Amino acid sequence: MKRDKIRTGTVLRLLAFAVLLAFLLAPDRFAGLLTPLTNNGAPAIYNQGTLLDLTLSHLFTVGLSTVAAAIVAIGLAIFVTRPAGAEFLALSRAIVNIGQTFPPVAVLALSVPIMGFGEGPTRMALFLYGLLPIFENTLVGLSTLPPAVVETASAMGMTGRQRLLKVELPLAMPLIVEGIRLSTVIGLATATIGSTVAAKGLGEVIVAGLLSNNLAFIVQGGVITGVLAVLISDGFEALAHRMAKRRGASSEARQSDPDGQGSSA
Amino acid sequence: MTTLANAETSRAATSRIDRFGVVIAAFLIGALALPFATLRATRIASGTGLRLFDALPATTMVAVLAVLAATIGAALASRRPAVRLALGALALAALALAAGAAGAHLMPDDNPYARVAPASGFWVALFGAAMLVTDASVRLKLGPAGRIVALVITATLIVGLFASGAWSHLSIVAEYRNRADVFWRETINHIILAAGSLAAAIAVGLPLGILAYEIKAVRDPLINVLNVVQTIPSMALFGILIAPLGWIAMNVPGAHALGIRGIGMAPAFLALFLYSLLPMVANTVVGLNGVSRAVVDAARGMGLTGRQRLFQVEMPLALPVLLTGIRIALVQNIGLATVAALIGGGGFGVFLFQGLGQTATDLILLGALPPVALAFAAAVVLDAIIEISGRGKA
Amino acid sequence: MIELSHLTKVYGDTAVVNDVNMEIEAGTITVIVGTSGSGKSTLLRMVNRLVEPTEGRVFLEGNDVSTMPPHELRRSIGYAIQNHGLFPHWTVARNIATVPMLLGWDRRKVDARVEELMELFQLDHAQFANRYPHELSGGQQQRVGVARAMAAKPALLLMDEPFGALDPIIRSKAQTDLKAIQRRTGTTILLVTHDMAEAVHLGDRIAVMDGGLLKQYAPAADILARPADAFVDDLIGSADRPFRYLTLGRVRAAVEPGVAEGAPLAADASLYEGLGELLWSGRDAAPVIDDAGAPLGRVSLVGIAERAARPK
């Protein structure tokens, strides 16, 4: 039963990916589908730049910011969970809690006065906001390890560094990946809004559709971003799930977290 | 022996300088080197930055400096959270007043179009003082009631500063004055979007969640679908919903009269409703699942019917987790409602995106700061309620 | 080989371990027994410096452990605990290999050692080497935990309630196996438990702790025969004392000349088992045979009862 369900999901995702790829590579072939949504002979396919280009820029912006956020956030989370950084632990928890109440779009807008228009503010907002889920999840991962395991690692004669690299980080990894997933999903959404501050990305298509009242643009922009986000998110989820599964039920239980943040932006 | 022991203690003491205090002090001192306020000839012209020493009348400046110096001293020398909280709060108040004073002091008499706005130095100092206050309140372990009182006091002070006219020369207030009517209308719109869609999501999500809890076959597919919805970027979902709603407005009799349109509030409301369903349904399921098996068995053993069990035992015990779902959905909605302006849905986003369009920083702030404050307040209040509701149920 | 000298640990205002002095002989099993909060685990953890003493010293083979880098010290001491603490992301083989890998043994030597240990602990190498801990039963996990602790052939093995999470039947087998393995390897074991029966079963010497103080430290028989104070007496349980005492003796010691009816008893069985058999089969006496099956004589209820009485 269960296996069948998983297989249907995988097939659906592969299918979605294939259609997405086909659409990005040869959008004009799909023009017929979208023409009914246009008025007065307006173009059915976005024509101010290729959709593939926009998709790649979009992904690049998100990827760059998320990688940077992951490096900084994981580093900080490691720092505050070591004895040397312990005095910053309580504060950093509070900052993350407060920070996550900030709407990502507000962070984006507030970056504009500092960075001007273009890719800059989008990257900065994505980076800043992306820190929060990764930091929080890494922190949870590193601070909820089974005490018996951490203690034995010391008792076996691992140095602090060996314990971190061989035991703590690998065990926290499913949660860290989940944090990166959340950051990426929020990033994909915020980058879409980034088009309103002139960042190159898929939001451009939706904005153009809204401005020229062209439903076909709105729908194709919306569907591409939506499918992209769902596929990427599922990829991370599958990765985290695989990591968690290998080490058994104890760490999987930690995955279902009722306080998990919503992920949209 | 004694001298050796003494040497060791004193070395331990000096190596134990509070590094957090040093960071805060660095923020506050660094802020003094940055411009405290900006003076611009018009609302969109580029401005000149003025440091604290040039932006305030002498007496005010000395008073503000004294407060900041005392705060730096407290950060470096005192580890007592109460002292740090008091001085941090004093510094926040001093900065708020100083910003207003800078507005009054710098505003030229001959140019009514000139604008004065707080600049980077102000924001950095504000951030430093806020961190000090945050750290101190975390260490003081304020209870839920204490946090709400603190929130109310802060809100009252901010409203008081507005009403007293202390900030009336600041640029953001000028932006507000120019569109006061619209501002309040969009505030209502924002709240309708965020809270209204949440109310709808509670009404639908709670029964759905109970259903998913009772019937295992419903659970996974439902949660999966809602997960996918949650993943779709807001602008994309807003956009995707325009098409079907537009079609309904055109083709379903009476739909248009009900306010259903392709663009505007309807697709935004619907999208926010869909986004809120996941936290509601998932937390209902998780909350009900989390009720101890022993308690449920005991209730069954004493002869409670399924319905009695649900309403008298399971739901009350799951309440903190349900409330957590509401908190997540509300905070998320307040943020997402800002994006609704892009499809004509109204809300604070109207000012934010107008501001972006005109490169008018103060208008951006007018659109961005209220949702930030609203989301923060909602989080504080709901966290307090969650904590109170969870008492004695651990 | 281990000397604890004036060992004290103070948390806040309480001394959880208070001026404990002990000498532990190499190649023996010493059991520290006490109620929870008696300070027994803290005492154990000061030996490998998971807890640093407030006062006092620990000497291993005459060396003060506080002078060695903690991680090097710990690599030379085995450590096994109640919830086994296996690394959930590593296979059984990798878990057992932890300390040898930390010590930089070469690959082949590590593999050989892992295989040897798995055989010693009755874990089929082909079947279990590549499994993850969560795929094992509680008893198997516990055996892997002990095997891991012994991987680098430590001269000293510290065990903190190692069998606490096991059900009674598996626990009893695990205790017997541990004793047999210890006799083969000659490892010095320092084991902490709250279970007096386990202490009597395993311990060459028993240390009783209460409220941070070492109440009595003596061979098992002495503890049973001459409890130092009311607390030790309580811990033994007055009703159980003669039976505990019988677990220490062998049937061989109570053999008297003569013959008896019915199924024979093995000379190496404990007197406790002998008593049980006699009572249950309703006999006054039973024949005794040695390992080879040759008759040695008989053992009687009266003979066993004499050995359950308080020693003079």
PDB file of N, CA, C and O in Angstrom, chain B residues 255-306:
ATOM      1  N   ALA B 255     -21.711  35.762  -8.054  1.00  0.00           N
ATOM      2  CA  ALA B 255     -20.370  35.744  -7.496  1.00  0.00           C
ATOM      3  C   ALA B 255     -19.783  37.152  -7.481  1.00  0.00           C
ATOM      4  O   ALA B 255     -19.164  37.577  -6.506  1.00  0.00           O
ATOM      5  N   HIS B 256     -20.012  37.876  -8.549  1.00  0.00           N
ATOM      6  CA  HIS B 256     -19.454  39.218  -8.656  1.00  0.00           C
ATOM      7  C   HIS B 256     -20.024  40.125  -7.578  1.00  0.00           C
ATOM      8  O   HIS B 256     -19.308  40.913  -6.945  1.00  0.00           O
ATOM      9  N   ALA B 257     -21.334  39.951  -7.338  1.00  0.00           N
ATOM     10  CA  ALA B 257     -21.986  40.768  -6.315  1.00  0.00           C
ATOM     11  C   ALA B 257     -21.407  40.483  -4.931  1.00  0.00           C
ATOM     12  O   ALA B 257     -21.386  41.356  -4.065  1.00  0.00           O
ATOM     13  N   LEU B 258     -20.910  39.254  -4.721  1.00  0.00           N
ATOM     14  CA  LEU B 258     -20.329  38.907  -3.433  1.00  0.00           C
ATOM     15  C   LEU B 258     -18.906  39.453  -3.264  1.00  0.00           C
ATOM     16  O   LEU B 258     -18.269  39.236  -2.245  1.00  0.00           O
ATOM     17  N   GLY B 259     -18.419  40.115  -4.282  1.00  0.00           N
ATOM     18  CA  GLY B 259     -17.072  40.680  -4.185  1.00  0.00           C
ATOM     19  C   GLY B 259     -16.000  39.763  -4.726  1.00  0.00           C
ATOM     20  O   GLY B 259     -14.823  39.998  -4.524  1.00  0.00           O
ATOM     21  N   ILE B 260     -16.390  38.704  -5.404  1.00  0.00           N
ATOM     22  CA  ILE B 260     -15.374  37.814  -5.978  1.00  0.00           C
ATOM     23  C   ILE B 260     -14.890  38.401  -7.303  1.00  0.00           C
ATOM     24  O   ILE B 260     -15.676  38.678  -8.202  1.00  0.00           O
ATOM     25  N   ARG B 261     -13.603  38.633  -7.367  1.00  0.00           N
ATOM     26  CA  ARG B 261     -13.000  39.199  -8.574  1.00  0.00           C
ATOM     27  C   ARG B 261     -11.736  38.410  -8.877  1.00  0.00           C
ATOM     28  O   ARG B 261     -11.192  37.750  -7.981  1.00  0.00           O
ATOM     29  N   GLY B 262     -11.268  38.545 -10.104  1.00  0.00           N
ATOM     30  CA  GLY B 262     -10.003  37.907 -10.458  1.00  0.00           C
ATOM     31  C   GLY B 262      -8.860  38.503  -9.673  1.00  0.00           C
ATOM     32  O   GLY B 262      -8.031  37.792  -9.111  1.00  0.00           O
ATOM     33  N   ILE B 263      -8.814  39.839  -9.642  1.00  0.00           N
ATOM     34  CA  ILE B 263      -7.768  40.442  -8.821  1.00  0.00           C
ATOM     35  C   ILE B 263      -8.434  41.135  -7.644  1.00  0.00           C
ATOM     36  O   ILE B 263      -9.648  41.217  -7.560  1.00  0.00           O
ATOM     37  N   GLY B 264      -7.602  41.598  -6.724  1.00  0.00           N
ATOM     38  CA  GLY B 264      -8.146  42.267  -5.558  1.00  0.00           C
ATOM     39  C   GLY B 264      -8.064  41.391  -4.331  1.00  0.00           C
ATOM     40  O   GLY B 264      -7.196  40.524  -4.219  1.00  0.00           O
ATOM     41  N   MET B 265      -8.994  41.602  -3.426  1.00  0.00           N
ATOM     42  CA  MET B 265      -8.893  40.943  -2.145  1.00  0.00           C
ATOM     43  C   MET B 265      -9.203  39.440  -2.212  1.00  0.00           C
ATOM     44  O   MET B 265      -8.638  38.657  -1.454  1.00  0.00           O
ATOM     45  N   ALA B 266     -10.097  39.054  -3.141  1.00  0.00           N
ATOM     46  CA  ALA B 266     -10.558  37.662  -3.149  1.00  0.00           C
ATOM     47  C   ALA B 266      -9.418  36.652  -3.316  1.00  0.00           C
ATOM     48  O   ALA B 266      -9.283  35.736  -2.498  1.00  0.00           O
ATOM     49  N   PRO B 267      -8.585  36.776  -4.373  1.00  0.00           N
ATOM     50  CA  PRO B 267      -7.524  35.771  -4.495  1.00  0.00           C
ATOM     51  C   PRO B 267      -6.549  35.827  -3.327  1.00  0.00           C
ATOM     52  O   PRO B 267      -6.040  34.775  -2.885  1.00  0.00           O
ATOM     53  N   ALA B 268      -6.291  37.019  -2.787  1.00  0.00           N
ATOM     54  CA  ALA B 268      -5.362  37.134  -1.661  1.00  0.00           C
ATOM     55  C   ALA B 268      -5.945  36.431  -0.439  1.00  0.00           C
ATOM     56  O   ALA B 268      -5.259  35.659   0.237  1.00  0.00           O
ATOM     57  N   PHE B 269      -7.219  36.698  -0.190  1.00  0.00           N
ATOM     58  CA  PHE B 269      -7.880  36.075   0.961  1.00  0.00           C
ATOM     59  C   PHE B 269      -7.858  34.555   0.839  1.00  0.00           C
ATOM     60  O   PHE B 269      -7.517  33.834   1.780  1.00  0.00           O
ATOM     61  N   LEU B 270      -8.197  34.086  -0.373  1.00  0.00           N
ATOM     62  CA  LEU B 270      -8.228  32.643  -0.603  1.00  0.00           C
ATOM     63  C   LEU B 270      -6.835  32.031  -0.408  1.00  0.00           C
ATOM     64  O   LEU B 270      -6.680  30.972   0.218  1.00  0.00           O
ATOM     65  N   ALA B 271      -5.818  32.715  -0.945  1.00  0.00           N
ATOM     66  CA  ALA B 271      -4.461  32.181  -0.823  1.00  0.00           C
ATOM     67  C   ALA B 271      -4.041  32.118   0.640  1.00  0.00           C
ATOM     68  O   ALA B 271      -3.491  31.107   1.106  1.00  0.00           O
ATOM     69  N   LEU B 272      -4.310  33.181   1.397  1.00  0.00           N
ATOM     70  CA  LEU B 272      -3.920  33.175   2.810  1.00  0.00           C
ATOM     71  C   LEU B 272      -4.666  32.079   3.573  1.00  0.00           C
ATOM     72  O   LEU B 272      -4.110  31.433   4.459  1.00  0.00           O
ATOM     73  N   PHE B 273      -5.937  31.896   3.205  1.00  0.00           N
ATOM     74  CA  PHE B 273      -6.719  30.822   3.814  1.00  0.00           C
ATOM     75  C   PHE B 273      -6.048  29.472   3.555  1.00  0.00           C
ATOM     76  O   PHE B 273      -5.857  28.659   4.472  1.00  0.00           O
ATOM     77  N   LEU B 274      -5.645  29.246   2.304  1.00  0.00           N
ATOM     78  CA  LEU B 274      -5.013  27.965   1.958  1.00  0.00           C
ATOM     79  C   LEU B 274      -3.696  27.781   2.706  1.00  0.00           C
ATOM     80  O   LEU B 274      -3.391  26.703   3.207  1.00  0.00           O
ATOM     81  N   TYR B 275      -2.911  28.884   2.783  1.00  0.00           N
ATOM     82  CA  TYR B 275      -1.635  28.790   3.511  1.00  0.00           C
ATOM     83  C   TYR B 275      -1.865  28.444   4.982  1.00  0.00           C
ATOM     84  O   TYR B 275      -1.087  27.725   5.587  1.00  0.00           O
ATOM     85  N   SER B 276      -2.945  28.999   5.577  1.00  0.00           N
ATOM     86  CA  SER B 276      -3.163  28.777   7.016  1.00  0.00           C
ATOM     87  C   SER B 276      -3.672  27.383   7.316  1.00  0.00           C
ATOM     88  O   SER B 276      -3.616  26.941   8.458  1.00  0.00           O
ATOM     89  N   LEU B 277      -4.205  26.706   6.295  1.00  0.00           N
ATOM     90  CA  LEU B 277      -4.771  25.382   6.554  1.00  0.00           C
ATOM     91  C   LEU B 277      -3.715  24.405   7.053  1.00  0.00           C
ATOM     92  O   LEU B 277      -3.972  23.615   7.948  1.00  0.00           O
ATOM     93  N   LEU B 278      -2.509  24.468   6.478  1.00  0.00           N
ATOM     94  CA  LEU B 278      -1.501  23.476   6.875  1.00  0.00           C
ATOM     95  C   LEU B 278      -1.185  23.552   8.368  1.00  0.00           C
ATOM     96  O   LEU B 278      -1.294  22.544   9.062  1.00  0.00           O
ATOM     97  N   PRO B 279      -0.806  24.743   8.889  1.00  0.00           N
ATOM     98  CA  PRO B 279      -0.535  24.779  10.332  1.00  0.00           C
ATOM     99  C   PRO B 279      -1.739  24.335  11.158  1.00  0.00           C
ATOM    100  O   PRO B 279      -1.567  23.650  12.181  1.00  0.00           O
ATOM    101  N   MET B 280      -2.944  24.692  10.732  1.00  0.00           N
ATOM    102  CA  MET B 280      -4.121  24.314  11.518  1.00  0.00           C
ATOM    103  C   MET B 280      -4.329  22.799  11.523  1.00  0.00           C
ATOM    104  O   MET B 280      -4.454  22.178  12.564  1.00  0.00           O
ATOM    105  N   VAL B 281      -4.358  22.213  10.332  1.00  0.00           N
ATOM    106  CA  VAL B 281      -4.622  20.772  10.236  1.00  0.00           C
ATOM    107  C   VAL B 281      -3.472  19.979  10.869  1.00  0.00           C
ATOM    108  O   VAL B 281      -3.695  19.100  11.707  1.00  0.00           O
ATOM    109  N   ALA B 282      -2.238  20.323  10.489  1.00  0.00           N
ATOM    110  CA  ALA B 282      -1.095  19.549  10.974  1.00  0.00           C
ATOM    111  C   ALA B 282      -1.000  19.641  12.489  1.00  0.00           C
ATOM    112  O   ALA B 282      -0.778  18.626  13.160  1.00  0.00           O
ATOM    113  N   ASN B 283      -1.187  20.830  13.044  1.00  0.00           N
ATOM    114  CA  ASN B 283      -1.058  20.943  14.498  1.00  0.00           C
ATOM    115  C   ASN B 283      -2.216  20.277  15.238  1.00  0.00           C
ATOM    116  O   ASN B 283      -2.041  19.799  16.350  1.00  0.00           O
ATOM    117  N   THR B 284      -3.408  20.267  14.621  1.00  0.00           N
ATOM    118  CA  THR B 284      -4.504  19.532  15.243  1.00  0.00           C
ATOM    119  C   THR B 284      -4.142  18.052  15.338  1.00  0.00           C
ATOM    120  O   THR B 284      -4.280  17.424  16.397  1.00  0.00           O
ATOM    121  N   VAL B 285      -3.637  17.512  14.229  1.00  0.00           N
ATOM    122  CA  VAL B 285      -3.273  16.094  14.221  1.00  0.00           C
ATOM    123  C   VAL B 285      -2.155  15.828  15.227  1.00  0.00           C
ATOM    124  O   VAL B 285      -2.245  14.916  16.057  1.00  0.00           O
ATOM    125  N   VAL B 286      -1.095  16.645  15.170  1.00  0.00           N
ATOM    126  CA  VAL B 286       0.043  16.433  16.072  1.00  0.00           C
ATOM    127  C   VAL B 286      -0.397  16.588  17.526  1.00  0.00           C
ATOM    128  O   VAL B 286      -0.024  15.801  18.396  1.00  0.00           O
ATOM    129  N   GLY B 287      -1.237  17.604  17.787  1.00  0.00           N
ATOM    130  CA  GLY B 287      -1.701  17.834  19.148  1.00  0.00           C
ATOM    131  C   GLY B 287      -2.508  16.664  19.673  1.00  0.00           C
ATOM    132  O   GLY B 287      -2.279  16.180  20.780  1.00  0.00           O
ATOM    133  N   LEU B 288      -3.439  16.181  18.858  1.00  0.00           N
ATOM    134  CA  LEU B 288      -4.277  15.063  19.299  1.00  0.00           C
ATOM    135  C   LEU B 288      -3.442  13.794  19.450  1.00  0.00           C
ATOM    136  O   LEU B 288      -3.615  13.025  20.382  1.00  0.00           O
ATOM    137  N   ASN B 289      -2.505  13.592  18.517  1.00  0.00           N
ATOM    138  CA  ASN B 289      -1.631  12.422  18.604  1.00  0.00           C
ATOM    139  C   ASN B 289      -0.772  12.470  19.853  1.00  0.00           C
ATOM    140  O   ASN B 289      -0.365  11.439  20.372  1.00  0.00           O
ATOM    141  N   GLY B 290      -0.463  13.701  20.285  1.00  0.00           N
ATOM    142  CA  GLY B 290       0.454  13.850  21.412  1.00  0.00           C
ATOM    143  C   GLY B 290      -0.193  13.602  22.756  1.00  0.00           C
ATOM    144  O   GLY B 290       0.491  13.515  23.764  1.00  0.00           O
ATOM    145  N   VAL B 291      -1.532  13.493  22.777  1.00  0.00           N
ATOM    146  CA  VAL B 291      -2.201  13.222  24.051  1.00  0.00           C
ATOM    147  C   VAL B 291      -1.809  11.813  24.496  1.00  0.00           C
ATOM    148  O   VAL B 291      -1.853  10.875  23.712  1.00  0.00           O
ATOM    149  N   SER B 292      -1.417  11.701  25.753  1.00  0.00           N
ATOM    150  CA  SER B 292      -0.868  10.436  26.232  1.00  0.00           C
ATOM    151  C   SER B 292      -1.869   9.291  26.064  1.00  0.00           C
ATOM    152  O   SER B 292      -3.056   9.429  26.362  1.00  0.00           O
ATOM    153  N   ARG B 293      -1.362   8.184  25.566  1.00  0.00           N
ATOM    154  CA  ARG B 293      -2.204   6.995  25.350  1.00  0.00           C
ATOM    155  C   ARG B 293      -2.884   6.588  26.656  1.00  0.00           C
ATOM    156  O   ARG B 293      -4.040   6.187  26.694  1.00  0.00           O
ATOM    157  N   ALA B 294      -2.128   6.690  27.757  1.00  0.00           N
ATOM    158  CA  ALA B 294      -2.659   6.247  29.043  1.00  0.00           C
ATOM    159  C   ALA B 294      -3.901   7.059  29.406  1.00  0.00           C
ATOM    160  O   ALA B 294      -4.900   6.511  29.878  1.00  0.00           O
ATOM    161  N   VAL B 295      -3.845   8.389  29.140  1.00  0.00           N
ATOM    162  CA  VAL B 295      -4.983   9.245  29.470  1.00  0.00           C
ATOM    163  C   VAL B 295      -6.194   8.865  28.626  1.00  0.00           C
ATOM    164  O   VAL B 295      -7.317   8.742  29.125  1.00  0.00           O
ATOM    165  N   VAL B 296      -5.959   8.646  27.324  1.00  0.00           N
ATOM    166  CA  VAL B 296      -7.070   8.279  26.445  1.00  0.00           C
ATOM    167  C   VAL B 296      -7.656   6.935  26.870  1.00  0.00           C
ATOM    168  O   VAL B 296      -8.881   6.765  26.940  1.00  0.00           O
ATOM    169  N   ASP B 297      -6.779   5.987  27.195  1.00  0.00           N
ATOM    170  CA  ASP B 297      -7.258   4.668  27.635  1.00  0.00           C
ATOM    171  C   ASP B 297      -8.070   4.791  28.912  1.00  0.00           C
ATOM    172  O   ASP B 297      -9.110   4.153  29.067  1.00  0.00           O
ATOM    173  N   ALA B 298      -7.573   5.623  29.833  1.00  0.00           N
ATOM    174  CA  ALA B 298      -8.291   5.799  31.093  1.00  0.00           C
ATOM    175  C   ALA B 298      -9.678   6.374  30.819  1.00  0.00           C
ATOM    176  O   ALA B 298     -10.678   5.915  31.384  1.00  0.00           O
ATOM    177  N   ALA B 299      -9.750   7.374  29.914  1.00  0.00           N
ATOM    178  CA  ALA B 299     -11.042   7.975  29.587  1.00  0.00           C
ATOM    179  C   ALA B 299     -11.974   6.929  28.988  1.00  0.00           C
ATOM    180  O   ALA B 299     -13.162   6.856  29.322  1.00  0.00           O
ATOM    181  N   ARG B 300     -11.408   6.088  28.134  1.00  0.00           N
ATOM    182  CA  ARG B 300     -12.225   5.045  27.515  1.00  0.00           C
ATOM    183  C   ARG B 300     -12.687   4.069  28.585  1.00  0.00           C
ATOM    184  O   ARG B 300     -13.835   3.653  28.626  1.00  0.00           O
ATOM    185  N   GLY B 301     -11.759   3.717  29.481  1.00  0.00           N
ATOM    186  CA  GLY B 301     -12.057   2.757  30.534  1.00  0.00           C
ATOM    187  C   GLY B 301     -13.147   3.249  31.461  1.00  0.00           C
ATOM    188  O   GLY B 301     -13.895   2.463  32.019  1.00  0.00           O
ATOM    189  N   MET B 302     -13.239   4.578  31.635  1.00  0.00           N
ATOM    190  CA  MET B 302     -14.272   5.106  32.524  1.00  0.00           C
ATOM    191  C   MET B 302     -15.596   5.290  31.806  1.00  0.00           C
ATOM    192  O   MET B 302     -16.547   5.798  32.378  1.00  0.00           O
ATOM    193  N   GLY B 303     -15.638   4.938  30.529  1.00  0.00           N
ATOM    194  CA  GLY B 303     -16.906   4.918  29.822  1.00  0.00           C
ATOM    195  C   GLY B 303     -17.259   6.200  29.109  1.00  0.00           C
ATOM    196  O   GLY B 303     -18.423   6.439  28.785  1.00  0.00           O
ATOM    197  N   LEU B 304     -16.269   7.088  28.828  1.00  0.00           N
ATOM    198  CA  LEU B 304     -16.584   8.270  28.033  1.00  0.00           C
ATOM    199  C   LEU B 304     -16.824   7.845  26.593  1.00  0.00           C
ATOM    200  O   LEU B 304     -16.111   6.984  26.067  1.00  0.00           O
ATOM    201  N   THR B 305     -17.814   8.436  25.934  1.00  0.00           N
ATOM    202  CA  THR B 305     -18.031   8.131  24.530  1.00  0.00           C
ATOM    203  C   THR B 305     -16.942   8.808  23.707  1.00  0.00           C
ATOM    204  O   THR B 305     -16.211   9.670  24.218  1.00  0.00           O
ATOM    205  N   GLY B 306     -16.848   8.429  22.436  1.00  0.00           N
ATOM    206  CA  GLY B 306     -15.830   9.001  21.577  1.00  0.00           C
ATOM    207  C   GLY B 306     -15.931  10.514  21.558  1.00  0.00           C
ATOM    208  O   GLY B 306     -14.931  11.233  21.614  1.00  0.00           O
TER     209      GLY B 306
END
